[in-house]
mmCIF file of C-alpha atoms and ligand atoms in Angstrom:
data_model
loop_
_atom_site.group_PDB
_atom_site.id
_atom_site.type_symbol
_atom_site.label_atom_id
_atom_site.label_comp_id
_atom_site.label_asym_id
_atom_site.label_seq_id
_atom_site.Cartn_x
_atom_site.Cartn_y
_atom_site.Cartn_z
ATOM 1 C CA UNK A 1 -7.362 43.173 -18.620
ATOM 2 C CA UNK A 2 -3.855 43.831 -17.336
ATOM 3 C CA UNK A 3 -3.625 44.336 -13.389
ATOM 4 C CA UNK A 4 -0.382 45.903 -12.819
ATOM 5 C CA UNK A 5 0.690 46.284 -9.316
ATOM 6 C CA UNK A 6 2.455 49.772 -8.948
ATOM 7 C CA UNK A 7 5.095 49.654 -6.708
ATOM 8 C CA UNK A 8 4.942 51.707 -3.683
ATOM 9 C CA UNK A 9 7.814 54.546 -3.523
ATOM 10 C CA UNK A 10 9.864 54.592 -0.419
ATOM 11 C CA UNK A 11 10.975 57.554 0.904
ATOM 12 C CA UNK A 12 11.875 58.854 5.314
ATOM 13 C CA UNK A 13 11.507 62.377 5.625
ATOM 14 C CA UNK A 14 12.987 63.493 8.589
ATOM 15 C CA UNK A 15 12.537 66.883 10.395
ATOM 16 C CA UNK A 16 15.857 69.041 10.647
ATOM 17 C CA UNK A 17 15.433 69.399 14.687
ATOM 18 C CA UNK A 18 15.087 65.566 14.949
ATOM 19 C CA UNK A 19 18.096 65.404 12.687
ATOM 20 C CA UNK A 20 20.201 67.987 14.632
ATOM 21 C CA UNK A 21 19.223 65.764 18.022
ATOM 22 C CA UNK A 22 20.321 62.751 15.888
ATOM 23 C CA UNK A 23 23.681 64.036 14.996
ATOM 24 C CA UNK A 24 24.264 65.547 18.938
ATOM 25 C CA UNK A 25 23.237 62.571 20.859
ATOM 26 C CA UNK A 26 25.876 60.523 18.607
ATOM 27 C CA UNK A 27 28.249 63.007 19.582
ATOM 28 C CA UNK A 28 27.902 62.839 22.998
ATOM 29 C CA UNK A 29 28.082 58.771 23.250
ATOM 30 C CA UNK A 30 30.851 58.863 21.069
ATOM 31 C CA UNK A 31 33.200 56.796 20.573
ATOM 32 C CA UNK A 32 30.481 54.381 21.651
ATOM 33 C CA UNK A 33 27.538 53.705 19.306
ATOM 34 C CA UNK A 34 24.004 55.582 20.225
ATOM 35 C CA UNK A 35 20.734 54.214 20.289
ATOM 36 C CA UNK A 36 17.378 56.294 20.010
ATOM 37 C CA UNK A 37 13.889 55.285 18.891
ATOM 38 C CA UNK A 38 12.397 57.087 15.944
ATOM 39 C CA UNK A 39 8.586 58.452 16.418
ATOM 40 C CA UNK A 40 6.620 59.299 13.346
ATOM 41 C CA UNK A 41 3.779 58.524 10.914
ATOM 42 C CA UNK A 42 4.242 56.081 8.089
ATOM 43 C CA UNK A 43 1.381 56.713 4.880
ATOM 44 C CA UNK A 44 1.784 55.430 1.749
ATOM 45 C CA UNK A 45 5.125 54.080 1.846
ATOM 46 C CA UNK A 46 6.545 57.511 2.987
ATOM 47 C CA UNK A 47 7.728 57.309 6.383
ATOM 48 C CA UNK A 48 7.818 60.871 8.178
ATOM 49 C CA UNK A 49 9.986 61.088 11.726
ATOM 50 C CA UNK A 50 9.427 63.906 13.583
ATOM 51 C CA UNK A 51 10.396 62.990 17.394
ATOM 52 C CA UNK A 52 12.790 61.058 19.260
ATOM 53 C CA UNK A 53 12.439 58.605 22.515
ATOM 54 C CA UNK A 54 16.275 57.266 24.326
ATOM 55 C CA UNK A 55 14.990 53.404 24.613
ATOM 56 C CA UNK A 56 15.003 51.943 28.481
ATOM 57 C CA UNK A 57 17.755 49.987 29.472
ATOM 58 C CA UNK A 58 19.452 50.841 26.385
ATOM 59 C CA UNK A 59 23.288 49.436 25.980
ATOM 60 C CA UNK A 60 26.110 50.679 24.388
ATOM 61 C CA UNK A 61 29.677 49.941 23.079
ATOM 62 C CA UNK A 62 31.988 50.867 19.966
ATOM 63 C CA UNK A 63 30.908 48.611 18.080
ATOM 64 C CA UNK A 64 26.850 47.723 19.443
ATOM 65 C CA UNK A 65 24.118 49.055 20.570
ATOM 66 C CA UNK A 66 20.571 47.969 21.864
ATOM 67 C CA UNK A 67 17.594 47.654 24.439
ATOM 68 C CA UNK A 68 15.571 45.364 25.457
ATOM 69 C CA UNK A 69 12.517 45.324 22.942
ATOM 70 C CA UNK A 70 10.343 43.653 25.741
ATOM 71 C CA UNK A 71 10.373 46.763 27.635
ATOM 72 C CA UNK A 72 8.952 48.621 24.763
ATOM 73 C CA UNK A 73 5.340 49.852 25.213
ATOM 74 C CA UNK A 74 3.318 48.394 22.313
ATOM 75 C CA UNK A 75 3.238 52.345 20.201
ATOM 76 C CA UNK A 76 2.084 52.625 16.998
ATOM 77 C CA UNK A 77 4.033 56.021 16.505
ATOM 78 C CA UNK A 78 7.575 54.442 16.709
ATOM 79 C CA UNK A 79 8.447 54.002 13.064
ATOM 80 C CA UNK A 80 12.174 52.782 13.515
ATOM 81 C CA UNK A 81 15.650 52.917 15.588
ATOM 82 C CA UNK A 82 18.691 55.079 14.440
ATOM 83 C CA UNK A 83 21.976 54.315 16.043
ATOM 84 C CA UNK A 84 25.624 55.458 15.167
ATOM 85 C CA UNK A 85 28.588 53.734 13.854
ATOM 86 C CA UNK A 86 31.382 55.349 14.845
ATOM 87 C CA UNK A 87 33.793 53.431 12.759
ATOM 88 C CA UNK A 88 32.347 55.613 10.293
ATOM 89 C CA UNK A 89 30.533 53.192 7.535
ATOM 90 C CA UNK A 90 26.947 53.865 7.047
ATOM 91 C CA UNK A 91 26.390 49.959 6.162
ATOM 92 C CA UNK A 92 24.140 47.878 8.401
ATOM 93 C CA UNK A 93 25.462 45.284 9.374
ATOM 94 C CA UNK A 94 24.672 41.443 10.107
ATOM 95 C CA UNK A 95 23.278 42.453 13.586
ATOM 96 C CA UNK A 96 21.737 45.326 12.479
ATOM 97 C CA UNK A 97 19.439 43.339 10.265
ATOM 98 C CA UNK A 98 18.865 40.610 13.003
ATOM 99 C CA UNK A 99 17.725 43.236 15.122
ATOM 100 C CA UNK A 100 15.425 45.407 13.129
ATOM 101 C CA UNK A 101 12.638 46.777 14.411
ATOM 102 C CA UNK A 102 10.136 49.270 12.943
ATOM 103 C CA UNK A 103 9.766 49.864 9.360
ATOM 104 C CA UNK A 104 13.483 51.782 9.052
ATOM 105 C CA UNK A 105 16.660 51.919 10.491
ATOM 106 C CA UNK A 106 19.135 55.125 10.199
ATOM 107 C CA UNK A 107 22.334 54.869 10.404
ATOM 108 C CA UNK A 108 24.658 57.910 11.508
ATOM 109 C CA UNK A 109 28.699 57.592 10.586
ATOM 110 C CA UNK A 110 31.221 59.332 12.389
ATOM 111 C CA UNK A 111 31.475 62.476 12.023
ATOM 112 C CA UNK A 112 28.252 63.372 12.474
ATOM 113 C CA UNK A 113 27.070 65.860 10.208
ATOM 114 C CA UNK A 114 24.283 66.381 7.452
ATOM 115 C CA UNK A 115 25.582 64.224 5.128
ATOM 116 C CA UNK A 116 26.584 61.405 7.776
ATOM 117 C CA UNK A 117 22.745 59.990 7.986
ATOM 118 C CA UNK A 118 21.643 56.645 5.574
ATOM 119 C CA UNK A 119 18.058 55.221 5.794
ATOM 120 C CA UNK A 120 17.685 51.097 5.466
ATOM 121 C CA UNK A 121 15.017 48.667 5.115
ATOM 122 C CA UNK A 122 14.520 45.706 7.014
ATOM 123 C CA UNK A 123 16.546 43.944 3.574
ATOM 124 C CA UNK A 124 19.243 46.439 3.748
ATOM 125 C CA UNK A 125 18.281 47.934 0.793
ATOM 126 C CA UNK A 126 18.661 52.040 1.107
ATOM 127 C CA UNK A 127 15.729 54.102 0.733
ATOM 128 C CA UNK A 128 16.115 58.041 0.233
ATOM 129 C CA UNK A 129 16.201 60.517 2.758
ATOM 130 C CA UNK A 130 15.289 63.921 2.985
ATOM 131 C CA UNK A 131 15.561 66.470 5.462
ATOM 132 C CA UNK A 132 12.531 68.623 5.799
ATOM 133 C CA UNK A 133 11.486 71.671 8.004
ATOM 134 C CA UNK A 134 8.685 71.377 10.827
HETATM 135 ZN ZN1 ZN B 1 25.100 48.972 13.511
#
């Protein structure tokens, strides 16, 4: 008998008012980077975001951004960070790898719209994105 493992299909789907509070937090902090905490549900390997928490303590420049993860409340509905790079490259970088936390990190680019938004893995391999309605 063959066993072949099927592998599991990634995919974030991300609710357009979480998206639109995405895109005008990063706004606002900008031309610093912004930091927000991702709530959701993860099943199946599809990851679905649908609300938003601004992390305590949270610290910002142009090119960083972070908290303090020990001030975190242990929750099972936080699924991921996104945070903005207002250099404009959607790319995670060294750091952002170091300090991932959840099961996906978004990345925003300057400036800020629709097509501005990139989901990672902890690897920094991309895995697709859609936008869906409540
Ligand atoms: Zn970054």
């Amino acid at each position: 008998m063959i066993f072949k493992r099927k592998k599991l299909e990634r995919k974030v789907l991300l609710h357009n008012d979480v998206l639109d509070s995405i895109l005008s937090y990063c706004q606002m902090k900008h031309p610093n980077e912004g930091i927000l905490i991702l709530k959701g549900k993860s099943k199946k390997g599809e990851i679905r975001i649908d609300g938003l928490v601004i992390p305590p303590f949270n610290y910002t420049g142009p090119t960083f951004a972070g908290f303090p993860h020990s001030f975190l409340p242990f929750d099972m509905s936080y699924v991921g960070i996104v945070h903005s790079h207002p250099s404009g490259s959607a790319e995670p970088s060294v750091t952002d790898l170091h300090n991932f936390f959840g099961l996906v990190s978004l990345i925003v680019k300057s400036p800020y719209d629709d097509n501005s938004i990139f989901a990672w893995d902890s690897s920094g391999n991309s895995i697709p994105l859609s936008i869906v309605e409540n």
